[in-house]
Structures are given as structure tokens and as C-alpha cells.
Amino acid sequence: MIEDNQGVQYDYVVGEEKQLNELIKGPDIMPLLKSAVNAGASSAALVNSAGETLFRYGDTDREAGLTVKKPVYLEGETAGHIIINGHSDRKHLLEAIGELMFNAVKIILQSNFKTLLATETHKTVVYQSYEELIETNRKLKLSEGKYRELASSLEKQVQERTEELNRAHARLLHQEKLVSVGQLAAGVAHEINNPLGFISSNINTLNQYVLKLKEMLSFYHAAFDKKGPSGECVEESKEKWKRLKLDFVFKDVDDLIKESLDGAQRVKKIVSDLKGFSHIDEDHESDADINAEIDRTLNVLTHEIPQEVEIVKDYGKLPSFSCNPAHICQAFFNIILNALQAGAKGLTLRIATRSANNMIAIHFSDNGPGIPESIRNRIFEPFFTTKEVGKGTGMGLNVTFEIITSYRGAIEVESEAGKGTTFSIMLPLPQKVENV
Amino acid sequence: MIEYDEFENKMVLKLVYYGPALSGKTTNLLSLHDILDQDGRGDLTVLDTKDDRTIFFDLLPFFLTAPSGLKIKLKVFTVPGQVKHDATRKAVLQRADGVAFIADSQLSEETNNSESFSNLEKNLEFVGLDIEKLPLVIQFNKRDLTNIINEDDITRIWEPTGIPVVLSSALAGHGVVETFRRLVELTYGHIDRKYLLGANHGLDKNMFMQKLTGGTVNDAGFKDNRHIAAEY
Ligand SMILES: Nc1nc2c(ncn2[C@@H]2O[C@H](COP(=O)(O)OP(=O)(O)O)[C@@H](O)[C@H]2O)c(=O)[nH]1
Ligand SMILES: [Mg+2]
């Protein structure tokens, strides 16, 4: 032991090794272990590096099931472990508890380590009053207040984490479903494309043939009328022409062929919209015309739009917007579908687009029942739905929100009960570089 | 040496970063922590309170295991620079295995540097360590600033002492690993003489240095300190 000329003794060496049980005491750890059990673990314990249990809470008999083990670091070395036991069907929950315990114990240890070092240094070497020591420790404690909160709110946090995990999981499933629906649609579209190609082309050829047949038939018909070989044959021909309603057939065959060609053309457009919508061919950014993308989305939704619904388009002239058109279509799709499904009789959906202040603004206004104020700020949350269980995924508007914000855009909703709802989307255009 | 536990087969070493207040000791450890591989070191504990600078010390621990199974822990400390914290400095300095003296290169700091160095000499004697034998490295920090002591003067003053000098800018991370490496090298020699790390534990100097400072890009120190460093 060394003593200096002021009588301070130096039997204390800064840097001596510390044990886990010197740094973590019952009042620090027990509330945490308790919270872990309250949150759904069957037991929780802290063991040292030799595997000896320092603290434990919970049912020790039922050790079967799942064990989550998290290391406890002291000065960077593994000084022990946190052991969480529980039912094997609570894997997510136990992992979440383990993760939170790991962080909480880390904060406690850091804070106690600092306090211990400070106190030891104080007691043995620093000339400061007891009050000053208290004050120093109070300051050190300020930064550690967090862990006390942690202990008391661990349960709540575990719950939140579990819900979060479940949501993330469900969301993943939903995304997978979206992807497979898209792929299916694109696949079907592709399959339709081929027969559709020869249907159109055959009908066109058929049209040519029919024209020729008609021409020839008309020629015979006229010839017979004038100077047929015998009266009997002329009468028979006239009679047959009439019975077969060939005047009508001649007229109608043109309409039929024209309608069929139109129909094929429409199928072709639907297929191309479907393909465009799922963007099977181009999964990358391109310069999109937002107005055209809205039209494309409306086309895909045709069958969902009842006769009596009126769609009013009020499109402004827009600059092109660099985006993945599939995403943008998906964003519009969910908003439009939402308006349609709110389902009021005599619904009018007004879609207005404008470009101003380096922004593209898109407004979807309906005269539906409106969104009650109580849930207005929740509609963009994942899995929030007002539809019956099993009907809506509750993902629609959240997906829209995610897509719009991914383009650094904003989405707002204004609504008045009984009067209608307006969704406004603002998409920022890239900053123009001025030439100097 | 903080402790050598034959039964546990564990050795705990201590290195101390000494120097005047605000010369950059904490910054050195922060940079070391950032530059050196996560593998083999612990977290940095900075013992400061909100409204004060370092009133106690900072601690950055390193670990390695010798081929013999000997576990070696190396704890790197800083001391508080202010004059009034002399008692804490003594406590930290106790049983040190090596010291890096971090000087502030600014001309305005010359007096503080020399007072702090005298304080180091005095305190080493007090805790029973021989400055002639103790591994010691000098770092002239803040070379990125203007109005700093020039290299020729540094060489003229320190060459005769035989103490290695490294020029650095701890803030930019230059010369930080070089300082640590030189200190670790000298420390190895010092410990090996007594504990036969090479002969009894299969841990030669290269392995020791590789394990402690490995996983880094070669850090050549600040500008051309090479010729200074090479002379010792
Ligand atoms: N310009 C410059 N500033 C530095 C350098 N190293 C440290 N500093 C600054 O000097 C001040 C004191 O540093 P700090 O590491 O806290 O000093 P300590 O009291 O010795 O621990 C801080 O503001 C650092 O950012 C350096 O290499 N260059
Ligand atoms: Mg400091």
C-alpha cells in the first residue's frame, strides 16, 4: 500500500477485474426478470460465466420447451447469460423478450460499471465531500434513468414488439399474395395474347373473304333478276334469297365482323393494361405520364365500377414523372377501389391532376359517406380496415402510403361525414438544374 | 500489471494515455475504437459527466488468447488532464505496463506539455515505476493545426531521450494506431522478459501485435513522421 504526503492511501488500483455479481444487484435485475415472466416467459434467469444462476424468477419445474439465451458483456467479455424459458409456440415472443432483456441488462451494467468506478475512485483517491460524490453519481444516474423506465415498461414493450412482429409477418404474407396475384394475372394475360393474335388476324382475313363472297353472290343475284335461264329458277332464287334473309345477312355480317374486331381490340387493350399494371415487362423506373397511368388503372378496374358510378376526369397537363409505373398504378388502384367500395348510390368520383411548384398534385374526390374523424388518422396504418373481418386486408391505403412516401411524396385525406372524401397526393418533381 | 492469475490462466495488463488536459487522449481512444476491428476489443467506456470534461478516466479493453491458452486482457486508460485531478492520475497510473504521453502540438500548449510531463515523471516515481524501464511513447497530436511546434524542434528535443515519437492527428485518425502499435510492441518486450510469453506461451511479438492491432489498414502516422519514428 502506498500513501502520499497528504495521507491518501492507494490500496485501490484502477482497472481491477470486476465480477458480474458485483455489478448487478437484485433490485436492478429482479424487476426485469419478473416483467419477462409477466410478458409470457415461464422463467427468466441471469447466470454467470461459470453457468451458476445468480438470479431467477418464474416456474423452475417446467423447463421444457424453448430456451432463448443472450450473452451479457462486461468490459467486452462474455460475463454471463440471460436465459429465457417458455413454450415452444411462443418463439417470437421469447425472442423479443430476450432482445429487450439483452439491451436492458447492457444499459444497467454500463451504468453500474460507471458508478462503481466513479465511487471507488472517489472513496479512495479524490478529495471530494460526500455531497459531491452524491452529486457526481446523480449526474451519472441521469444518463441511466432510461433503464428504470425500461424495467417498468418491459411488458408493454414486449407486447408492442410482438404485435410488430406479427404485423410484419402478415404483411410479408400479403406482399407474397400480391406478387403471386400479379404474376398470375400477367401469366394469364400472356396466354391470352397468343390466341387473341390469330383471332384478330383470322377475322380480318374472314372479312376479306366475306367481301368477295358477297360480291360474287350479288353478281349472281343481279344476273338472275335480269335474264335468268328460266322463269322457274328465277322465282326459286328470289324465294330462297328472301327466305334466307340475305339482304339482312349482307348488312349484318359487316356489323358482326366489325364488332368482333372491336371486341378483340378491347381484349387486347385489357391484356396490355393488365400487363402494364403488373408491369411484368418492365420492373424498373421510367418516365411515366401520370394521367395515362390513372387511365390504365381505371381500365383495369372497369368491372369493379358499377354503371351508375360517374367518373369525372379533370386532367391538367403534367410533366413526366420518373417512377416505377407498376407501383404508382398500385397506389392509385387502392385509392380508387377504396372510394368504390365505400359504396354510395349515385357516387361521383372526380379525379383531378395538376402540376405546380415543382409538384404533381392528384386529387381523388368522392361524394361518398366520408371517413369518421375518429379513424381518419389511422387509415394509413397497416391492417387498419373498417370492412368486415375477412373482407379487406386493411393493407390497401397503407400500401399507397408506403409507395407515395417512397417517392418522397405526401398523401393527405380530407373528409366530412356525409359529404365525401378527398385524397390528395403530392409528388415532388426533381429539382430543375438551371443553366447559368 | 493489474493482475496475473496462474490458476485462472489470465493476465490483465494496463496501458495509460497520459498528458495535459484537452491534448486529445479521449479522442485517441475514440479513434482506436473506430479503426480497430471489433474482433478482440470491448466497448469504450467514457466516464464523463454531462457538464464536465473527463474527471475520471476512459477505458478501452482488448483481449487475446495465447496459443498456450493464457488469456490476456489489455485495458487502455486515459487520465484526467486537469491539475486538480492528480490523485485520480496516480490511481490510474498504478501498476501501468506502458504509457503513451499525448502532447498538444500547438505552440501555446508548450508549457502545459512540459508541466504534464514533469507530473508524469513525479507520479511514476510515486507509484514505484521506473521511467527508464517503463515502455513509453510520445505522441505529438493535432498536427493538422497551424501554429504548431515544428518537426526539427521535436527531433532535437526528444531524440537524445531515445523515446519513440509519433506525429498524429487523432481527430482524423492519423498516427493513432501507430502510437498504439509502438506502445504495444515495447510492452510486449517488457512483459516477455519476465513472463516468457514467447517461450512458455507460444506467443511471439508478431502474434501479440497482430492480435491487438490486426485487421487495420497500415496507418503510417501523420504526414512524414516516418523518419522520426525510424530513428529510434
Ligand atoms: N484539430 C484537432 N483537434 C483535436 C485533435 N485531437 C483532439 N482534438 C480536439 O481537442 C479537444 C480535446 O480532446 P480530448 O480528446 O477530449 O482531450 P483529452 O482531455 O486529452 O481527453 C476536442 O475538442 C478534440 O476534438 C487533433 O488531432 N486535431
Ligand atoms: Mg478526456
Tab-separated table of C-alpha atoms in Angstrom, chain A residues 18-343:
chain	number	residue	atom	x	y	z
A	18	LYS	CA	-14.949	-6.959	-11.671
A	19	GLN	CA	-17.365	-9.837	-11.332
A	20	LEU	CA	-20.897	-9.802	-12.659
A	21	ASN	CA	-22.376	-10.134	-9.162
A	22	GLU	CA	-20.516	-7.026	-8.016
A	23	LEU	CA	-22.130	-5.024	-10.778
A	24	ILE	CA	-25.675	-6.214	-10.865
A	25	LYS	CA	-27.811	-6.480	-7.762
A	26	GLY	CA	-31.254	-7.855	-7.016
A	27	PRO	CA	-33.098	-4.531	-7.191
A	28	ASP	CA	-31.628	-3.966	-10.672
A	29	ILE	CA	-32.390	-7.302	-12.198
A	30	MET	CA	-35.390	-8.795	-10.383
A	31	PRO	CA	-37.999	-6.374	-11.804
A	32	LEU	CA	-36.707	-7.211	-15.286
A	33	LEU	CA	-36.927	-10.962	-14.743
A	34	LYS	CA	-40.403	-10.513	-13.301
A	35	SER	CA	-41.503	-8.460	-16.294
A	36	ALA	CA	-40.202	-11.146	-18.613
A	37	VAL	CA	-42.386	-13.724	-16.902
A	38	ASN	CA	-45.397	-11.408	-16.835
A	39	ALA	CA	-44.894	-10.854	-20.531
A	40	GLY	CA	-45.247	-14.558	-21.213
A	41	ALA	CA	-41.996	-16.406	-20.409
A	42	SER	CA	-42.260	-19.286	-17.954
A	43	SER	CA	-38.955	-18.379	-16.320
A	44	ALA	CA	-36.123	-15.892	-16.679
A	45	ALA	CA	-32.662	-16.020	-15.138
A	46	LEU	CA	-29.239	-14.411	-15.089
A	47	VAL	CA	-26.290	-16.819	-14.933
A	48	ASN	CA	-22.580	-16.034	-14.669
A	49	SER	CA	-19.841	-17.258	-16.988
A	50	ALA	CA	-19.428	-20.420	-14.894
A	51	GLY	CA	-23.094	-21.197	-15.517
A	52	GLU	CA	-24.136	-20.532	-11.904
A	53	THR	CA	-27.540	-18.933	-11.511
A	54	LEU	CA	-27.256	-15.501	-9.912
A	55	PHE	CA	-30.917	-14.509	-10.133
A	56	ARG	CA	-34.024	-16.299	-11.254
A	57	TYR	CA	-37.730	-15.699	-11.445
A	58	GLY	CA	-40.548	-17.959	-12.511
A	59	ASP	CA	-41.553	-21.564	-12.759
A	60	THR	CA	-38.425	-23.696	-12.488
A	61	ASP	CA	-40.181	-27.059	-12.824
A	62	ARG	CA	-41.356	-26.641	-16.364
A	63	GLU	CA	-38.032	-26.134	-18.052
A	64	ALA	CA	-39.116	-27.997	-21.150
A	65	GLY	CA	-39.958	-26.003	-24.241
A	66	LEU	CA	-37.874	-23.296	-25.791
A	67	THR	CA	-34.818	-21.527	-24.356
A	68	VAL	CA	-33.552	-18.174	-25.566
A	69	LYS	CA	-30.014	-17.391	-24.422
A	70	LYS	CA	-28.472	-13.931	-24.679
A	71	PRO	CA	-24.919	-13.012	-23.702
A	72	VAL	CA	-24.068	-10.439	-21.052
A	73	TYR	CA	-20.936	-8.474	-21.825
A	74	LEU	CA	-18.712	-6.884	-19.211
A	75	GLU	CA	-15.812	-4.781	-20.479
A	76	GLY	CA	-16.440	-6.523	-23.780
A	77	GLU	CA	-16.034	-10.051	-22.389
A	78	THR	CA	-18.890	-12.503	-22.007
A	79	ALA	CA	-19.537	-12.432	-18.282
A	80	GLY	CA	-22.723	-14.479	-18.259
A	81	HIS	CA	-26.041	-15.085	-19.950
A	82	ILE	CA	-29.686	-14.187	-19.771
A	83	ILE	CA	-31.809	-17.310	-20.026
A	84	ILE	CA	-35.456	-17.077	-21.042
A	85	ASN	CA	-37.580	-20.241	-20.981
A	86	GLY	CA	-41.058	-20.679	-22.345
A	87	HIS	CA	-43.453	-22.569	-24.564
A	88	SER	CA	-42.117	-23.550	-27.913
A	89	ASP	CA	-45.096	-21.968	-29.675
A	90	ARG	CA	-44.050	-18.583	-28.324
A	91	LYS	CA	-40.823	-18.343	-30.255
A	92	HIS	CA	-41.345	-14.754	-31.463
A	93	LEU	CA	-42.382	-13.574	-28.049
A	94	LEU	CA	-39.438	-15.233	-26.264
A	95	GLU	CA	-37.005	-13.815	-28.817
A	96	ALA	CA	-38.482	-10.364	-28.337
A	97	ILE	CA	-38.190	-10.684	-24.555
A	98	GLY	CA	-34.602	-11.904	-24.914
A	99	GLU	CA	-33.708	-8.972	-27.123
A	100	LEU	CA	-35.192	-6.455	-24.701
A	101	MET	CA	-33.537	-8.106	-21.707
A	102	PHE	CA	-30.217	-8.045	-23.530
A	103	ASN	CA	-30.485	-4.301	-24.068
A	104	ALA	CA	-31.797	-3.568	-20.599
A	105	VAL	CA	-29.039	-5.554	-18.880
A	106	LYS	CA	-26.461	-3.880	-21.101
A	107	ILE	CA	-27.635	-0.444	-20.005
A	108	ILE	CA	-27.765	-1.449	-16.331
A	109	LEU	CA	-24.262	-2.905	-16.468
A	110	GLN	CA	-22.776	0.088	-18.250
A	111	SER	CA	-24.371	2.437	-15.809
A	112	ASN	CA	-23.450	0.431	-12.692
A	113	PHE	CA	-19.923	-0.063	-14.021
A	114	LYS	CA	-19.502	3.671	-14.395
A	115	THR	CA	-20.987	4.361	-10.973
A	116	LEU	CA	-18.805	1.739	-9.331
A	117	LEU	CA	-15.613	3.039	-10.925
A	118	ALA	CA	-16.529	6.590	-10.036
A	119	THR	CA	-17.433	5.739	-6.463
A	120	GLU	CA	-14.302	3.694	-5.880
A	121	THR	CA	-12.106	6.374	-7.292
A	122	HIS	CA	-13.905	8.876	-5.137
A	123	LYS	CA	-13.741	6.993	-1.905
A	124	THR	CA	-10.106	6.166	-2.205
A	125	VAL	CA	-8.344	8.885	-4.087
A	126	VAL	CA	-10.302	12.033	-4.743
A	127	TYR	CA	-10.650	14.800	-2.202
A	128	GLN	CA	-14.295	15.482	-2.529
A	129	SER	CA	-17.010	15.647	0.036
A	130	TYR	CA	-19.692	13.041	0.345
A	131	GLU	CA	-22.163	15.572	-1.046
A	132	GLU	CA	-20.032	15.997	-4.120
A	133	LEU	CA	-19.916	12.264	-4.592
A	134	ILE	CA	-23.695	12.142	-4.379
A	135	GLU	CA	-23.894	14.934	-6.919
A	136	THR	CA	-21.497	13.179	-9.304
A	137	ASN	CA	-23.461	9.979	-9.035
A	138	ARG	CA	-26.675	11.855	-9.570
A	139	LYS	CA	-25.278	13.163	-12.826
A	140	LEU	CA	-24.108	9.744	-13.856
A	141	LYS	CA	-27.551	8.431	-12.979
A	142	LEU	CA	-29.255	10.984	-15.221
A	143	SER	CA	-27.974	9.182	-18.240
A	144	GLU	CA	-29.110	5.868	-16.846
A	145	GLY	CA	-32.668	6.843	-15.850
A	146	LYS	CA	-33.642	5.164	-19.064
A	147	TYR	CA	-33.169	1.671	-17.730
A	148	ARG	CA	-35.528	2.163	-14.815
A	149	GLU	CA	-38.193	3.096	-17.312
A	150	LEU	CA	-37.208	0.074	-19.308
A	151	ALA	CA	-37.820	-2.253	-16.409
A	152	SER	CA	-41.255	-0.876	-15.702
A	153	SER	CA	-42.340	-0.789	-19.310
A	154	LEU	CA	-40.748	-4.014	-20.441
A	155	GLU	CA	-44.047	-5.824	-20.577
A	156	LYS	CA	-45.650	-3.174	-22.719
A	157	GLN	CA	-42.637	-3.120	-24.986
A	158	VAL	CA	-42.676	-6.865	-25.404
A	159	GLN	CA	-46.318	-6.670	-26.362
A	160	GLU	CA	-45.654	-3.943	-28.873
A	161	ARG	CA	-42.710	-5.829	-30.298
A	162	THR	CA	-44.767	-8.983	-30.673
A	163	GLU	CA	-47.555	-7.125	-32.414
A	164	GLU	CA	-44.977	-5.523	-34.647
A	165	LEU	CA	-43.524	-8.915	-35.488
A	166	ASN	CA	-46.952	-10.332	-36.227
A	167	ARG	CA	-47.773	-7.384	-38.421
A	168	ALA	CA	-44.509	-7.695	-40.286
A	169	HIS	CA	-45.208	-11.374	-40.792
A	170	ALA	CA	-48.741	-10.839	-42.051
A	171	ARG	CA	-47.511	-8.063	-44.263
A	172	LEU	CA	-44.954	-10.348	-45.788
A	173	LEU	CA	-47.651	-12.910	-46.493
A	174	HIS	CA	-49.801	-10.227	-48.019
A	175	GLN	CA	-46.986	-8.976	-50.203
A	176	GLU	CA	-46.355	-12.511	-51.348
A	177	LYS	CA	-50.017	-12.802	-52.213
A	178	LEU	CA	-49.932	-9.531	-54.117
A	179	VAL	CA	-46.936	-10.716	-56.036
A	180	SER	CA	-48.490	-14.057	-56.906
A	181	VAL	CA	-51.789	-12.466	-57.952
A	182	GLY	CA	-49.816	-10.091	-60.146
A	183	GLN	CA	-47.821	-12.954	-61.590
A	184	LEU	CA	-50.939	-14.970	-62.225
A	185	ALA	CA	-52.598	-12.044	-63.958
A	186	ALA	CA	-49.534	-11.414	-66.042
A	187	GLY	CA	-49.286	-15.096	-66.896
A	188	VAL	CA	-52.931	-15.278	-67.961
A	189	ALA	CA	-52.515	-12.088	-69.951
A	190	HIS	CA	-49.593	-13.640	-71.744
A	191	GLU	CA	-51.565	-16.809	-72.515
A	192	ILE	CA	-54.461	-14.775	-73.887
A	193	ASN	CA	-52.216	-12.742	-76.113
A	194	ASN	CA	-51.352	-15.572	-78.492
A	195	PRO	CA	-54.846	-16.851	-79.413
A	196	LEU	CA	-56.001	-13.275	-79.450
A	197	GLY	CA	-53.412	-12.539	-82.102
A	198	PHE	CA	-54.716	-15.182	-84.516
A	199	ILE	CA	-58.355	-14.397	-83.712
A	200	SER	CA	-57.887	-10.791	-84.861
A	201	SER	CA	-55.886	-11.743	-87.872
A	202	ASN	CA	-58.362	-14.505	-88.879
A	203	ILE	CA	-61.322	-12.211	-88.532
A	204	ASN	CA	-59.589	-9.679	-90.731
A	205	THR	CA	-58.976	-12.341	-93.383
A	206	LEU	CA	-62.511	-13.629	-92.970
A	207	ASN	CA	-63.699	-10.100	-93.610
A	208	GLN	CA	-61.841	-10.057	-96.928
A	209	TYR	CA	-63.343	-13.436	-97.907
A	210	VAL	CA	-66.832	-12.378	-96.924
A	211	LEU	CA	-66.479	-9.265	-99.066
A	212	LYS	CA	-65.523	-11.468	-102.022
A	213	LEU	CA	-68.386	-13.899	-101.383
A	214	LYS	CA	-70.800	-11.045	-101.075
A	215	GLU	CA	-69.569	-9.534	-104.298
A	216	MET	CA	-69.958	-12.800	-106.187
A	217	LEU	CA	-73.343	-13.528	-104.674
A	218	SER	CA	-74.569	-10.045	-105.532
A	219	PHE	CA	-73.364	-10.560	-109.073
A	220	TYR	CA	-75.369	-13.798	-109.432
A	221	HIS	CA	-78.346	-12.257	-107.761
A	222	ALA	CA	-78.427	-9.315	-110.160
A	223	ALA	CA	-77.861	-11.565	-113.197
A	224	PHE	CA	-80.697	-13.909	-112.280
A	225	ASP	CA	-83.007	-10.996	-111.811
A	226	LYS	CA	-82.432	-9.688	-115.319
A	227	LYS	CA	-82.183	-12.644	-117.659
A	228	GLY	CA	-82.389	-15.954	-115.787
A	229	PRO	CA	-82.374	-19.207	-117.906
A	230	SER	CA	-85.975	-19.973	-116.950
A	231	GLY	CA	-88.739	-18.316	-115.005
A	232	GLU	CA	-88.904	-21.149	-112.521
A	233	CYS	CA	-85.333	-20.804	-111.496
A	234	VAL	CA	-85.637	-17.070	-111.160
A	235	GLU	CA	-88.591	-17.402	-108.860
A	236	GLU	CA	-86.864	-20.095	-106.854
A	237	SER	CA	-83.789	-17.946	-106.446
A	238	LYS	CA	-85.799	-14.939	-105.360
A	239	GLU	CA	-87.734	-17.079	-102.922
A	240	LYS	CA	-84.565	-18.582	-101.442
A	241	TRP	CA	-82.881	-15.135	-101.167
A	242	LYS	CA	-85.834	-13.912	-99.257
A	243	ARG	CA	-86.181	-16.984	-97.038
A	244	LEU	CA	-82.516	-16.847	-96.095
A	245	LYS	CA	-82.905	-13.117	-95.339
A	246	LEU	CA	-79.787	-12.433	-97.330
A	247	ASP	CA	-80.427	-8.690	-97.533
A	248	PHE	CA	-80.262	-8.581	-93.761
A	249	VAL	CA	-77.335	-11.027	-93.607
A	250	PHE	CA	-75.373	-8.890	-96.052
A	251	LYS	CA	-75.867	-5.872	-93.828
A	252	ASP	CA	-75.370	-7.681	-90.542
A	253	VAL	CA	-72.260	-9.608	-91.500
A	254	ASP	CA	-70.349	-6.339	-91.729
A	255	ASP	CA	-71.518	-5.284	-88.274
A	256	LEU	CA	-70.693	-8.697	-86.821
A	257	ILE	CA	-67.197	-8.636	-88.153
A	258	LYS	CA	-66.685	-5.046	-87.110
A	259	GLU	CA	-67.956	-5.799	-83.591
A	260	SER	CA	-65.768	-8.889	-83.329
A	261	LEU	CA	-62.733	-6.906	-84.392
A	262	ASP	CA	-63.622	-4.199	-81.869
A	263	GLY	CA	-64.061	-6.854	-79.201
A	264	ALA	CA	-60.721	-8.419	-79.966
A	265	GLN	CA	-59.195	-4.966	-79.900
A	266	ARG	CA	-60.697	-4.375	-76.481
A	267	VAL	CA	-59.424	-7.680	-75.130
A	268	LYS	CA	-56.034	-6.729	-76.468
A	269	LYS	CA	-56.194	-3.423	-74.610
A	270	ILE	CA	-57.264	-5.110	-71.382
A	271	VAL	CA	-54.436	-7.579	-71.672
A	272	SER	CA	-51.961	-4.856	-72.325
A	273	ASP	CA	-53.294	-2.822	-69.394
A	274	LEU	CA	-53.100	-5.859	-67.175
A	275	LYS	CA	-49.567	-6.458	-68.274
A	276	GLY	CA	-48.793	-2.808	-67.893
A	277	PHE	CA	-50.414	-2.774	-64.484
A	278	SER	CA	-48.377	-5.632	-63.150
A	279	HIS	CA	-45.519	-4.351	-65.292
A	280	ILE	CA	-44.235	-7.786	-65.950
A	281	ASP	CA	-42.164	-6.492	-68.822
A	282	GLU	CA	-40.601	-3.508	-67.108
A	283	ASP	CA	-39.862	-3.657	-63.431
A	284	HIS	CA	-37.847	-0.508	-63.348
A	285	GLU	CA	-38.154	3.237	-63.287
A	286	SER	CA	-39.275	5.032	-66.371
A	287	ASP	CA	-40.694	8.410	-67.302
A	288	ALA	CA	-44.377	7.944	-66.749
A	289	ASP	CA	-47.353	10.050	-67.782
A	290	ILE	CA	-49.388	10.132	-64.594
A	291	ASN	CA	-52.647	10.818	-66.470
A	292	ALA	CA	-52.095	7.749	-68.630
A	293	GLU	CA	-51.301	5.651	-65.564
A	294	ILE	CA	-54.568	6.737	-63.920
A	295	ASP	CA	-56.447	5.761	-67.104
A	296	ARG	CA	-54.679	2.448	-67.156
A	297	THR	CA	-55.711	1.831	-63.568
A	298	LEU	CA	-59.321	2.783	-64.332
A	299	ASN	CA	-59.330	0.336	-67.241
A	300	VAL	CA	-58.198	-2.492	-65.034
A	301	LEU	CA	-60.944	-1.586	-62.594
A	302	THR	CA	-63.699	-1.408	-65.245
A	303	HIS	CA	-65.518	-4.462	-63.958
A	304	GLU	CA	-65.490	-3.032	-60.417
A	305	ILE	CA	-67.095	0.219	-61.467
A	306	PRO	CA	-70.905	-0.056	-61.431
A	307	GLN	CA	-72.887	1.535	-64.255
A	308	GLU	CA	-74.315	4.285	-62.094
A	309	VAL	CA	-70.941	5.466	-60.840
A	310	GLU	CA	-69.756	8.558	-62.633
A	311	ILE	CA	-66.044	9.120	-63.121
A	312	VAL	CA	-65.159	12.721	-63.894
A	313	LYS	CA	-61.677	13.273	-65.238
A	314	ASP	CA	-60.201	16.702	-64.883
A	315	TYR	CA	-56.656	16.181	-66.076
A	316	GLY	CA	-54.161	19.008	-66.295
A	317	LYS	CA	-51.069	18.961	-68.445
A	318	LEU	CA	-48.349	17.140	-66.486
A	319	PRO	CA	-44.608	16.762	-66.935
A	320	SER	CA	-43.407	13.174	-66.998
A	321	PHE	CA	-42.656	11.641	-63.620
A	322	SER	CA	-39.818	9.227	-63.121
A	323	CYS	CA	-41.136	6.212	-61.242
A	324	ASN	CA	-41.881	2.549	-61.402
A	325	PRO	CA	-45.304	2.720	-63.122
A	326	ALA	CA	-46.398	-0.560	-61.538
A	327	HIS	CA	-46.028	0.990	-58.092
A	328	ILE	CA	-47.794	4.192	-58.998
A	329	CYS	CA	-50.693	2.255	-60.557
A	330	GLN	CA	-50.943	0.179	-57.396
A	331	ALA	CA	-51.123	3.355	-55.320
A	332	PHE	CA	-53.976	4.782	-57.446
A	333	PHE	CA	-55.693	1.405	-57.599
A	334	ASN	CA	-56.074	1.216	-53.827
A	335	ILE	CA	-57.484	4.723	-53.502
A	336	ILE	CA	-59.985	4.281	-56.320
A	337	LEU	CA	-61.037	0.865	-55.036
A	338	ASN	CA	-61.479	2.350	-51.588
A	339	ALA	CA	-63.797	5.035	-52.951
A	340	LEU	CA	-65.809	2.489	-54.939
A	341	GLN	CA	-66.131	0.122	-52.014
A	342	ALA	CA	-67.359	2.832	-49.693
A	343	GLY	CA	-70.315	2.229	-51.992
